[in-house]
Amino acid sequence: MKLYLAVAVLMLAFVAYTEAQEETIEQKLAAFQDRLNEMGKTLAEKAKTTFEQVHTSELAVNAQNWFREQYENLKAKVGEIGQ
C-alpha cells in the first residue's frame, strides 16, 4: 500500500512539475503578438524597398520622362493655338 501511495504522490508531483513548465495562455499570446509585430515590420521594410526599386527603375524613369515630354508638347500646342 505504501508503494502505491508513493507512486501516486510521485505522479502528482511529476504532473504539477510539467504543468508548471508549460507557457500560460498569456505568455503564448504575448509571444504571438511579438511575432506578428516582427512580421509586420519585416513586411513594411520589404514593401518600402520594393517600392523604391520600382520607383527608380529604368522603366519608371523612362515613363516619367515620356509623360513630361508629352505634357510639354501639349502645353506648347495649346500656347500656339491661343495666340
mmCIF file of N, CA and C in Angstrom, residues 29-75:
data_model
loop_
_atom_site.group_PDB
_atom_site.id
_atom_site.type_symbol
_atom_site.label_atom_id
_atom_site.label_comp_id
_atom_site.label_asym_id
_atom_site.label_seq_id
_atom_site.Cartn_x
_atom_site.Cartn_y
_atom_site.Cartn_z
ATOM 1 N N LEU A 29 0.140 34.303 -25.964
ATOM 2 C CA LEU A 29 -0.403 35.433 -26.709
ATOM 3 C C LEU A 29 0.625 36.550 -26.850
ATOM 4 N N ALA A 30 1.399 36.790 -25.810
ATOM 5 C CA ALA A 30 2.443 37.816 -25.877
ATOM 6 C C ALA A 30 3.503 37.439 -26.909
ATOM 7 N N ALA A 31 3.886 36.177 -26.941
ATOM 8 C CA ALA A 31 4.869 35.711 -27.925
ATOM 9 C C ALA A 31 4.295 35.817 -29.339
ATOM 10 N N PHE A 32 3.016 35.480 -29.488
ATOM 11 C CA PHE A 32 2.354 35.584 -30.786
ATOM 12 C C PHE A 32 2.308 37.033 -31.248
ATOM 13 N N GLN A 33 2.004 37.940 -30.340
ATOM 14 C CA GLN A 33 1.965 39.364 -30.665
ATOM 15 C C GLN A 33 3.351 39.854 -31.088
ATOM 16 N N ASP A 34 4.373 39.418 -30.406
ATOM 17 C CA ASP A 34 5.735 39.806 -30.781
ATOM 18 C C ASP A 34 6.079 39.313 -32.181
ATOM 19 N N ARG A 35 5.693 38.073 -32.473
ATOM 20 C CA ARG A 35 5.959 37.530 -33.811
ATOM 21 C C ARG A 35 5.201 38.308 -34.881
ATOM 22 N N LEU A 36 3.946 38.678 -34.595
ATOM 23 C CA LEU A 36 3.172 39.466 -35.563
ATOM 24 C C LEU A 36 3.799 40.834 -35.780
ATOM 25 N N ASN A 37 4.249 41.468 -34.700
ATOM 26 C CA ASN A 37 4.902 42.770 -34.835
ATOM 27 C C ASN A 37 6.160 42.667 -35.690
ATOM 28 N N GLU A 38 6.941 41.641 -35.446
ATOM 29 C CA GLU A 38 8.168 41.445 -36.213
ATOM 30 C C GLU A 38 7.855 41.187 -37.688
ATOM 31 N N MET A 39 6.839 40.372 -37.946
ATOM 32 C CA MET A 39 6.448 40.103 -39.332
ATOM 33 C C MET A 39 5.956 41.378 -40.010
ATOM 34 N N GLY A 40 5.199 42.192 -39.288
ATOM 35 C CA GLY A 40 4.705 43.444 -39.844
ATOM 36 C C GLY A 40 5.835 44.396 -40.197
ATOM 37 N N LYS A 41 6.815 44.493 -39.310
ATOM 38 C CA LYS A 41 7.966 45.361 -39.588
ATOM 39 C C LYS A 41 8.747 44.858 -40.794
ATOM 40 N N THR A 42 8.955 43.556 -40.854
ATOM 41 C CA THR A 42 9.688 42.974 -41.972
ATOM 42 C C THR A 42 8.940 43.211 -43.282
ATOM 43 N N LEU A 43 7.634 43.010 -43.262
ATOM 44 C CA LEU A 43 6.828 43.224 -44.456
ATOM 45 C C LEU A 43 6.875 44.684 -44.883
ATOM 46 N N ALA A 44 6.802 45.600 -43.932
ATOM 47 C CA ALA A 44 6.855 47.023 -44.257
ATOM 48 C C ALA A 44 8.202 47.396 -44.867
ATOM 49 N N GLU A 45 9.273 46.862 -44.319
ATOM 50 C CA GLU A 45 10.602 47.150 -44.864
ATOM 51 C C GLU A 45 10.735 46.613 -46.288
ATOM 52 N N LYS A 46 10.245 45.404 -46.513
ATOM 53 C CA LYS A 46 10.330 44.815 -47.849
ATOM 54 C C LYS A 46 9.480 45.602 -48.846
ATOM 55 N N ALA A 47 8.291 46.014 -48.420
ATOM 56 C CA ALA A 47 7.415 46.787 -49.302
ATOM 57 C C ALA A 47 8.057 48.131 -49.645
ATOM 58 N N LYS A 48 8.652 48.776 -48.666
ATOM 59 C CA LYS A 48 9.309 50.069 -48.896
ATOM 60 C C LYS A 48 10.475 49.907 -49.866
ATOM 61 N N THR A 49 11.281 48.876 -49.662
ATOM 62 C CA THR A 49 12.418 48.627 -50.539
ATOM 63 C C THR A 49 11.957 48.349 -51.966
ATOM 64 N N THR A 50 10.920 47.530 -52.096
ATOM 65 C CA THR A 50 10.395 47.198 -53.416
ATOM 66 C C THR A 50 9.833 48.431 -54.099
ATOM 67 N N PHE A 51 9.100 49.263 -53.360
ATOM 68 C CA PHE A 51 8.537 50.486 -53.932
ATOM 69 C C PHE A 51 9.649 51.408 -54.421
ATOM 70 N N GLU A 52 10.705 51.544 -53.631
ATOM 71 C CA GLU A 52 11.820 52.401 -54.036
ATOM 72 C C GLU A 52 12.508 51.849 -55.279
ATOM 73 N N GLN A 53 12.661 50.533 -55.345
ATOM 74 C CA GLN A 53 13.292 49.927 -56.519
ATOM 75 C C GLN A 53 12.442 50.136 -57.764
ATOM 76 N N VAL A 54 11.130 49.992 -57.629
ATOM 77 C CA VAL A 54 10.243 50.191 -58.772
ATOM 78 C C VAL A 54 10.237 51.657 -59.180
ATOM 79 N N HIS A 55 10.216 52.550 -58.202
ATOM 80 C CA HIS A 55 10.147 53.984 -58.474
ATOM 81 C C HIS A 55 11.398 54.473 -59.195
ATOM 82 N N THR A 56 12.530 53.903 -58.887
ATOM 83 C CA THR A 56 13.786 54.343 -59.507
ATOM 84 C C THR A 56 14.228 53.436 -60.653
ATOM 85 N N SER A 57 13.381 52.522 -61.056
ATOM 86 C CA SER A 57 13.754 51.615 -62.141
ATOM 87 C C SER A 57 13.806 52.375 -63.466
ATOM 88 N N GLU A 58 14.473 51.783 -64.423
ATOM 89 C CA GLU A 58 14.623 52.415 -65.736
ATOM 90 C C GLU A 58 13.260 52.623 -66.403
ATOM 91 N N LEU A 59 12.386 51.660 -66.275
ATOM 92 C CA LEU A 59 11.058 51.762 -66.875
ATOM 93 C C LEU A 59 10.282 52.934 -66.285
ATOM 94 N N ALA A 60 10.337 53.088 -64.979
ATOM 95 C CA ALA A 60 9.608 54.184 -64.337
ATOM 96 C C ALA A 60 10.187 55.533 -64.740
ATOM 97 N N VAL A 61 11.492 55.629 -64.780
ATOM 98 C CA VAL A 61 12.129 56.897 -65.164
ATOM 99 C C VAL A 61 11.798 57.237 -66.617
ATOM 100 N N ASN A 62 11.856 56.244 -67.500
ATOM 101 C CA ASN A 62 11.509 56.481 -68.911
ATOM 102 C C ASN A 62 10.052 56.906 -69.055
ATOM 103 N N ALA A 63 9.163 56.282 -68.295
ATOM 104 C CA ALA A 63 7.743 56.645 -68.359
ATOM 105 C C ALA A 63 7.532 58.072 -67.865
ATOM 106 N N GLN A 64 8.189 58.443 -66.789
ATOM 107 C CA GLN A 64 8.068 59.815 -66.279
ATOM 108 C C GLN A 64 8.566 60.821 -67.305
ATOM 109 N N ASN A 65 9.703 60.528 -67.911
ATOM 110 C CA ASN A 65 10.248 61.442 -68.921
ATOM 111 C C ASN A 65 9.326 61.555 -70.125
ATOM 112 N N TRP A 66 8.743 60.423 -70.559
ATOM 113 C CA TRP A 66 7.841 60.449 -71.693
ATOM 114 C C TRP A 66 6.608 61.301 -71.389
ATOM 115 N N PHE A 67 6.012 61.103 -70.215
ATOM 116 C CA PHE A 67 4.841 61.900 -69.838
ATOM 117 C C PHE A 67 5.198 63.382 -69.727
ATOM 118 N N ARG A 68 6.368 63.660 -69.207
ATOM 119 C CA ARG A 68 6.808 65.053 -69.083
ATOM 120 C C ARG A 68 6.956 65.690 -70.474
ATOM 121 N N GLU A 69 7.556 64.963 -71.424
ATOM 122 C CA GLU A 69 7.705 65.466 -72.791
ATOM 123 C C GLU A 69 6.345 65.675 -73.449
ATOM 124 N N GLN A 70 5.437 64.714 -73.256
ATOM 125 C CA GLN A 70 4.106 64.840 -73.855
ATOM 126 C C GLN A 70 3.360 66.041 -73.279
ATOM 127 N N TYR A 71 3.519 66.264 -71.985
ATOM 128 C CA TYR A 71 2.873 67.405 -71.341
ATOM 129 C C TYR A 71 3.437 68.712 -71.892
ATOM 130 N N GLU A 72 4.750 68.787 -72.047
ATOM 131 C CA GLU A 72 5.378 69.990 -72.590
ATOM 132 C C GLU A 72 4.930 70.232 -74.031
ATOM 133 N N ASN A 73 4.857 69.169 -74.835
ATOM 134 C CA ASN A 73 4.389 69.302 -76.218
ATOM 135 C C ASN A 73 2.949 69.796 -76.266
ATOM 136 N N LEU A 74 2.102 69.227 -75.423
ATOM 137 C CA LEU A 74 0.697 69.644 -75.370
ATOM 138 C C LEU A 74 0.588 71.100 -74.938
ATOM 139 N N LYS A 75 1.383 71.486 -73.962
ATOM 140 C CA LYS A 75 1.381 72.863 -73.474
ATOM 141 C C LYS A 75 1.829 73.824 -74.585
#
